[in-house]
Amino acid sequence: MQTLLEILIPIVVLVGIGGAFFVRTTRRRPVPPPTPMPPSRPTLVKRAAPTAQAPAAPAPTEPETAESVLEPDLTETPEPAAGRLVRLRARLARSESTLGRGLLALLSRDTLDDETWQEVEDLLLTADVGVSASNELVDSLKTKAKVLGTRSAADARALLREGLLELVDPDLDRSLATQRPPGEGPAIVLVVGVNGTGKTTTCGKIARLLVAEGRTVVLGAADTFRAAAADQLETWGRRVGAQTVRGPEGGDPASVAFDAVKTGIDLGVDTVLVDTAGRLHTKAGLMDELGKVKRVIEKQTPVDEVLLVLDATTGQNGLVQARVFAEVVDITGVVLTKLDGTAKGGIVISVQRELGVPVKLVGLGEGADDLAPFEPEAFVDALLGS
């Protein structure tokens, strides 16, 4: 019996120890979960980030191509003179035909008595043709009407066209001296006029006209009394790729004009356009300064062209301005602006007879290319509505 107990007791102890070991092992099995595995997933995301940025590598080239596309937009291609003339003729015909219609109506009457001829003369004076030119035209029409007769509106139109052409004088030289022979340097064009005539704008439009003809241009902003004038001229120049020379506000205009001419000579351009300060023709000091600007320029090279800008709507007052400017600088040509805004086209005739110089350019609108060479025949035809 005792021997049996000695055998059973060790067996029970061994079974107890084995059961305890079994229970511990079964409790530890869920403890080691696969926790190290999740970190491998974020590593995949981190590696993907560089591959997503890889297509952005050529991005630096995109701004360069964008800039190269925008650069040509800084300059414009002006409309050629030949192309704009057709459009300007039509506009002139619409705005200026009042004079022509009135004259045709009077000359188409069955009887051309003294009263009718007086009405013709009054109409011419109203259109700013001028006293002497009006008398000359009426006398000429009277003589031709007696000899040839005016049996129809076509006859009256033919007489009028011939008479008006004689007054406008198509034989005058209206070419612009904007280019010298090779090796003689740039042509110098001085632009003068009173305040409010559109002088600075006209200077910019002349630059466009020259660029359209294949010329190279330097602009001189010698209107130093008005900062906006220099800014305005610089904007015009930038639009056509022309360099603008300017000075400090309130500086010496003659100095700016001198520097502009020097720059034009150094760059070898075809034309230097100098915009002067708008000045009242009644101010002697300002007019003397204009003469100084011209003299300072001529220390380097002669001035080839002096263009007087006149507002066509000012009528006879424009003639008074023209006389004073002609005494200070030798006017070589006239630019008439705002010709489409008035029915007084006769200013073309009167200013030419007053100054003895031709109208060379006319402005017929506010557009950048609404400036064109003056053509006598086209002008007369527009007056007559033909």
XYZ file of C-alpha atoms in Angstrom:
386
model
C 0.000 0.000 0.000
C 2.695 2.345 0.920
C 4.529 1.398 -2.178
C 1.484 2.254 -4.336
C 1.212 5.710 -2.781
C 4.859 6.374 -3.472
C 4.213 5.612 -7.130
C 0.952 7.689 -7.475
C 2.207 10.816 -5.755
C 4.972 11.526 -8.311
C 2.553 10.833 -11.139
C 0.039 13.390 -9.771
C 2.793 15.966 -9.320
C 3.994 15.454 -12.872
C 0.455 15.757 -14.258
C -0.121 18.975 -12.264
C 3.089 20.506 -13.507
C 2.291 19.536 -17.107
C -1.233 20.996 -16.881
C 0.072 24.245 -15.482
C 2.599 24.484 -18.286
C -0.109 23.731 -20.841
C -2.383 26.484 -19.474
C 0.417 29.085 -19.550
C 1.377 28.238 -23.103
C -2.222 28.489 -24.309
C -2.585 31.927 -22.681
C 0.610 33.263 -24.297
C -0.246 32.215 -27.874
C -2.554 35.251 -28.707
C -0.020 37.650 -27.226
C 2.431 37.807 -30.140
C 0.210 39.398 -32.844
C 1.850 40.432 -36.167
C 2.366 44.026 -34.971
C 5.603 44.551 -36.869
C 3.758 44.194 -40.192
C 1.749 47.460 -40.266
C 4.842 49.724 -40.436
C 5.597 48.226 -43.822
C 2.460 49.861 -45.262
C 3.473 53.486 -44.551
C 6.818 52.838 -46.120
C 5.069 52.125 -49.389
C 3.296 55.501 -49.223
C 6.516 57.348 -48.538
C 8.179 55.741 -51.502
C 5.248 56.618 -53.744
C 5.562 60.305 -52.936
C 8.741 60.835 -54.954
C 7.307 59.008 -57.953
C 4.260 61.287 -57.862
C 6.546 64.349 -57.995
C 8.642 62.977 -60.832
C 6.459 64.428 -63.649
C 6.992 67.921 -62.149
C 10.644 67.811 -63.185
C 10.124 69.607 -66.571
C 7.997 72.300 -64.863
C 10.780 74.946 -64.894
C 10.643 75.000 -68.689
C 6.963 75.976 -68.702
C 7.414 79.569 -67.416
C 10.116 80.114 -70.021
C 7.835 79.095 -72.873
C 5.019 81.182 -71.423
C 7.250 84.273 -71.295
C 8.418 83.729 -74.844
C 4.808 83.669 -75.981
C 3.933 86.898 -74.153
C 6.929 88.952 -75.263
C 5.714 89.718 -78.823
C 2.488 91.136 -77.357
C 4.462 94.076 -75.925
C 4.695 95.588 -79.392
C 2.088 96.033 -82.071
C 2.086 95.992 -85.847
C 0.710 99.343 -87.044
C -1.654 99.438 -89.974
C 0.075 100.425 -93.254
C -0.734 103.880 -94.591
C -2.289 102.491 -97.771
C -4.704 100.325 -95.819
C -5.906 103.064 -93.491
C -6.578 105.590 -96.272
C -9.608 103.727 -97.572
C -11.202 103.695 -94.126
C -10.346 107.326 -93.455
C -11.821 108.491 -96.752
C -15.161 106.949 -95.859
C -15.082 108.559 -92.424
C -14.175 111.943 -93.903
C -17.005 111.683 -96.412
C -19.535 111.067 -93.634
C -18.360 113.964 -91.493
C -17.418 116.600 -94.046
C -20.101 116.364 -96.706
C -22.197 119.190 -95.183
C -20.222 121.818 -97.086
C -20.362 119.885 -100.346
C -24.070 119.170 -100.111
C -24.840 122.818 -99.408
C -22.767 124.076 -102.326
C -24.221 121.517 -104.727
C -27.754 122.434 -103.712
C -27.104 126.132 -104.391
C -25.322 125.637 -107.720
C -28.018 123.257 -108.974
C -30.700 125.948 -108.854
C -32.379 126.956 -112.079
C -31.264 130.559 -111.669
C -27.870 131.597 -110.275
C -28.502 135.226 -109.300
C -26.519 137.506 -106.987
C -28.428 136.302 -103.964
C -27.452 132.704 -104.699
C -23.816 133.612 -105.115
C -23.911 135.463 -101.793
C -25.249 132.315 -100.138
C -22.398 130.332 -101.695
C -19.873 132.770 -100.273
C -21.498 132.715 -96.825
C -21.390 128.932 -96.791
C -17.698 128.932 -97.643
C -16.947 131.424 -94.881
C -18.892 129.321 -92.382
C -16.719 126.347 -93.317
C -13.544 128.363 -92.484
C -12.344 128.578 -96.073
C -11.321 132.174 -95.446
C -12.347 135.482 -96.992
C -9.815 135.711 -99.812
C -10.167 132.061 -100.802
C -13.967 132.281 -100.712
C -13.999 135.360 -102.961
C -11.571 133.677 -105.328
C -13.677 130.527 -105.582
C -16.969 132.424 -106.057
C -15.481 134.572 -108.843
C -14.109 131.476 -110.569
C -17.436 129.630 -110.313
C -19.358 132.626 -111.625
C -17.194 132.854 -114.726
C -17.299 129.134 -115.475
C -21.053 128.928 -114.845
C -21.706 131.660 -117.405
C -19.477 130.065 -120.012
C -20.245 126.394 -119.457
C -23.576 126.525 -117.670
C -24.765 124.262 -114.865
C -27.627 122.342 -116.418
C -27.472 119.484 -113.912
C -26.114 118.457 -110.526
C -23.291 116.656 -112.309
C -22.251 119.908 -114.000
C -22.304 121.737 -110.675
C -20.260 118.960 -109.042
C -17.625 119.111 -111.779
C -17.285 122.900 -111.424
C -17.019 122.662 -107.654
C -14.480 119.861 -107.724
C -12.224 121.768 -110.079
C -12.494 124.982 -108.062
C -11.873 123.348 -104.677
C -8.893 121.392 -106.003
C -7.302 124.617 -107.175
C -7.645 126.054 -103.678
C -6.300 122.943 -101.930
C -3.387 122.930 -104.408
C -2.535 119.296 -105.186
C 0.892 120.338 -106.515
C 2.304 121.155 -103.073
C 5.004 118.790 -101.803
C 3.377 116.903 -98.918
C 6.131 114.355 -98.340
C 7.581 114.046 -94.838
C 11.329 114.556 -94.413
C 11.743 111.537 -92.136
C 14.740 109.809 -93.669
C 18.128 111.055 -94.824
C 20.456 109.459 -97.343
C 22.670 106.657 -95.942
C 25.516 107.879 -93.767
C 23.978 111.271 -92.931
C 22.374 110.277 -89.627
C 18.735 110.326 -88.538
C 16.172 112.819 -89.757
C 15.008 115.168 -86.977
C 11.310 115.983 -86.697
C 10.161 118.638 -84.218
C 6.474 118.530 -83.248
C 4.993 121.787 -81.908
C 1.568 123.100 -80.990
C -0.613 124.613 -78.273
C -2.148 122.745 -75.365
C -5.127 120.553 -76.158
C -4.488 119.979 -79.856
C -3.472 116.346 -79.386
C 0.214 117.090 -79.975
C 1.716 114.271 -77.880
C -0.809 111.769 -79.210
C -0.018 112.899 -82.748
C 3.690 112.407 -82.089
C 2.999 108.825 -81.034
C 0.804 108.227 -84.077
C 3.508 109.573 -86.399
C 5.899 107.056 -84.835
C 3.398 104.289 -85.624
C 3.074 105.536 -89.198
C 6.852 105.511 -89.666
C 7.245 102.060 -88.107
C 4.535 100.795 -90.450
C 6.738 101.985 -93.328
C 9.723 100.041 -91.969
C 11.518 102.955 -90.271
C 13.333 102.890 -86.932
C 12.418 105.657 -84.498
C 13.600 107.309 -81.266
C 11.142 109.499 -79.359
C 12.211 112.550 -77.352
C 9.861 113.549 -74.506
C 10.853 117.216 -74.288
C 7.553 118.180 -72.642
C 9.048 118.204 -69.155
C 6.392 120.462 -67.648
C 3.819 117.686 -67.648
C 4.882 114.277 -66.318
C 1.879 112.635 -67.934
C 3.137 113.744 -71.353
C 6.404 111.821 -70.974
C 4.560 108.758 -69.664
C 2.091 108.962 -72.532
C 4.818 109.233 -75.162
C 6.761 106.359 -73.583
C 3.649 104.186 -73.794
C 3.246 105.007 -77.481
C 6.889 104.145 -78.080
C 6.714 100.861 -76.199
C 3.745 99.735 -78.282
C 5.773 99.914 -81.491
C 9.209 99.072 -80.108
C 10.590 102.631 -80.227
C 12.949 103.886 -77.510
C 11.872 107.011 -75.591
C 14.358 109.479 -74.119
C 12.990 111.479 -71.197
C 14.273 113.678 -68.397
C 13.187 114.654 -64.886
C 9.894 116.458 -64.430
C 10.463 120.198 -64.671
C 13.873 119.687 -66.294
C 15.317 121.565 -69.249
C 13.386 120.629 -72.444
C 16.330 121.592 -74.644
C 18.559 119.160 -72.742
C 16.104 116.307 -73.287
C 15.859 117.149 -76.985
C 19.668 117.191 -77.224
C 19.943 113.771 -75.526
C 17.226 112.311 -77.764
C 19.055 113.393 -80.906
C 22.359 112.065 -79.555
C 20.711 108.722 -78.757
C 19.247 108.550 -82.255
C 22.654 109.212 -83.777
C 24.362 106.605 -81.574
C 21.724 103.956 -82.371
C 21.716 104.757 -86.087
C 17.933 105.063 -86.356
C 16.102 106.598 -89.300
C 14.099 109.261 -87.452
C 14.115 111.149 -84.143
C 10.717 112.578 -83.172
C 10.855 115.324 -80.529
C 7.652 116.206 -78.703
C 7.783 119.738 -77.279
C 5.805 121.230 -74.421
C 2.346 122.460 -75.298
C 2.395 126.211 -74.943
C 0.057 129.135 -75.381
C 0.934 131.185 -78.408
C 0.359 134.342 -76.301
C 3.183 133.523 -73.855
C 6.366 135.109 -75.216
C 8.662 133.337 -72.726
C 7.416 129.886 -73.646
C 7.671 130.633 -77.343
C 11.270 131.800 -76.883
C 12.031 128.521 -75.149
C 10.714 126.642 -78.171
C 13.220 128.521 -80.308
C 15.931 127.475 -77.847
C 15.007 123.801 -78.212
C 15.450 124.048 -81.965
C 18.785 125.878 -81.660
C 20.179 123.317 -79.198
C 19.238 120.441 -81.503
C 20.938 122.171 -84.410
C 24.240 122.176 -82.518
C 24.410 118.475 -83.422
C 22.467 118.258 -86.672
C 19.896 120.233 -88.672
C 16.167 119.909 -88.022
C 14.576 118.370 -91.121
C 10.895 118.858 -90.356
C 8.860 121.112 -88.048
C 5.259 119.968 -87.847
C 2.610 122.253 -86.352
C -0.318 120.371 -84.831
C -3.616 122.249 -85.103
C -7.084 121.341 -83.894
C -9.398 121.601 -86.916
C -12.323 122.527 -84.671
C -10.684 125.796 -83.562
C -11.266 127.412 -86.957
C -9.851 130.894 -87.382
C -8.268 130.812 -83.905
C -6.024 128.068 -85.233
C -4.760 130.479 -87.879
C -3.757 132.970 -85.195
C -1.794 130.230 -83.438
C -0.157 129.226 -86.696
C 1.085 132.755 -87.399
C 2.836 133.043 -84.013
C 4.493 129.617 -84.237
C 5.683 130.384 -87.757
C 7.517 133.441 -86.429
C 9.470 131.404 -83.849
C 10.287 128.222 -85.789
C 10.169 127.589 -89.510
C 7.036 125.495 -89.960
C 7.425 122.988 -92.779
C 4.077 121.213 -92.532
C 0.751 121.111 -90.703
C -1.002 118.213 -88.978
C -4.758 118.763 -88.651
C -6.350 116.741 -85.861
C -10.046 116.122 -85.153
C -10.940 116.783 -88.778
C -13.757 114.245 -88.503
C -15.378 116.139 -85.651
C -16.228 119.261 -87.607
C -17.992 120.319 -90.769
C -15.411 123.077 -91.224
C -13.110 121.339 -93.648
C -12.191 124.686 -95.170
C -9.492 125.074 -92.492
C -7.276 122.995 -94.776
C -7.446 125.706 -97.431
C -7.097 128.699 -95.134
C -4.136 127.394 -93.101
C -2.194 126.501 -96.241
C -2.749 129.954 -97.711
C -1.882 131.634 -94.401
C 1.397 129.791 -93.795
C 2.393 128.934 -97.323
C 3.102 125.348 -96.202
C 1.056 122.226 -96.933
C -1.172 120.155 -94.714
C 0.766 116.891 -94.613
C -1.175 114.716 -92.181
C -4.774 114.569 -90.985
C -6.269 112.911 -87.927
C -9.761 111.522 -88.319
C -10.421 109.762 -85.033
C -9.044 108.619 -81.697
C -7.760 105.235 -82.847
C -4.031 104.499 -82.833
C -3.935 104.312 -86.644
C -6.383 107.146 -87.388
C -3.664 109.381 -88.820
C -2.897 109.390 -92.527
C -1.120 111.417 -95.201
C -3.310 114.171 -96.615
C -4.533 113.553 -100.162
C -6.092 116.637 -101.848
C -8.223 114.739 -104.346
C -9.582 112.326 -101.752
C -10.340 115.276 -99.471
C -12.288 117.198 -102.133
C -14.181 114.087 -103.213
C -15.132 113.497 -99.586
C -16.355 117.081 -99.254
C -18.595 116.563 -102.265
C -19.781 113.189 -101.026
C -18.462 111.343 -104.050
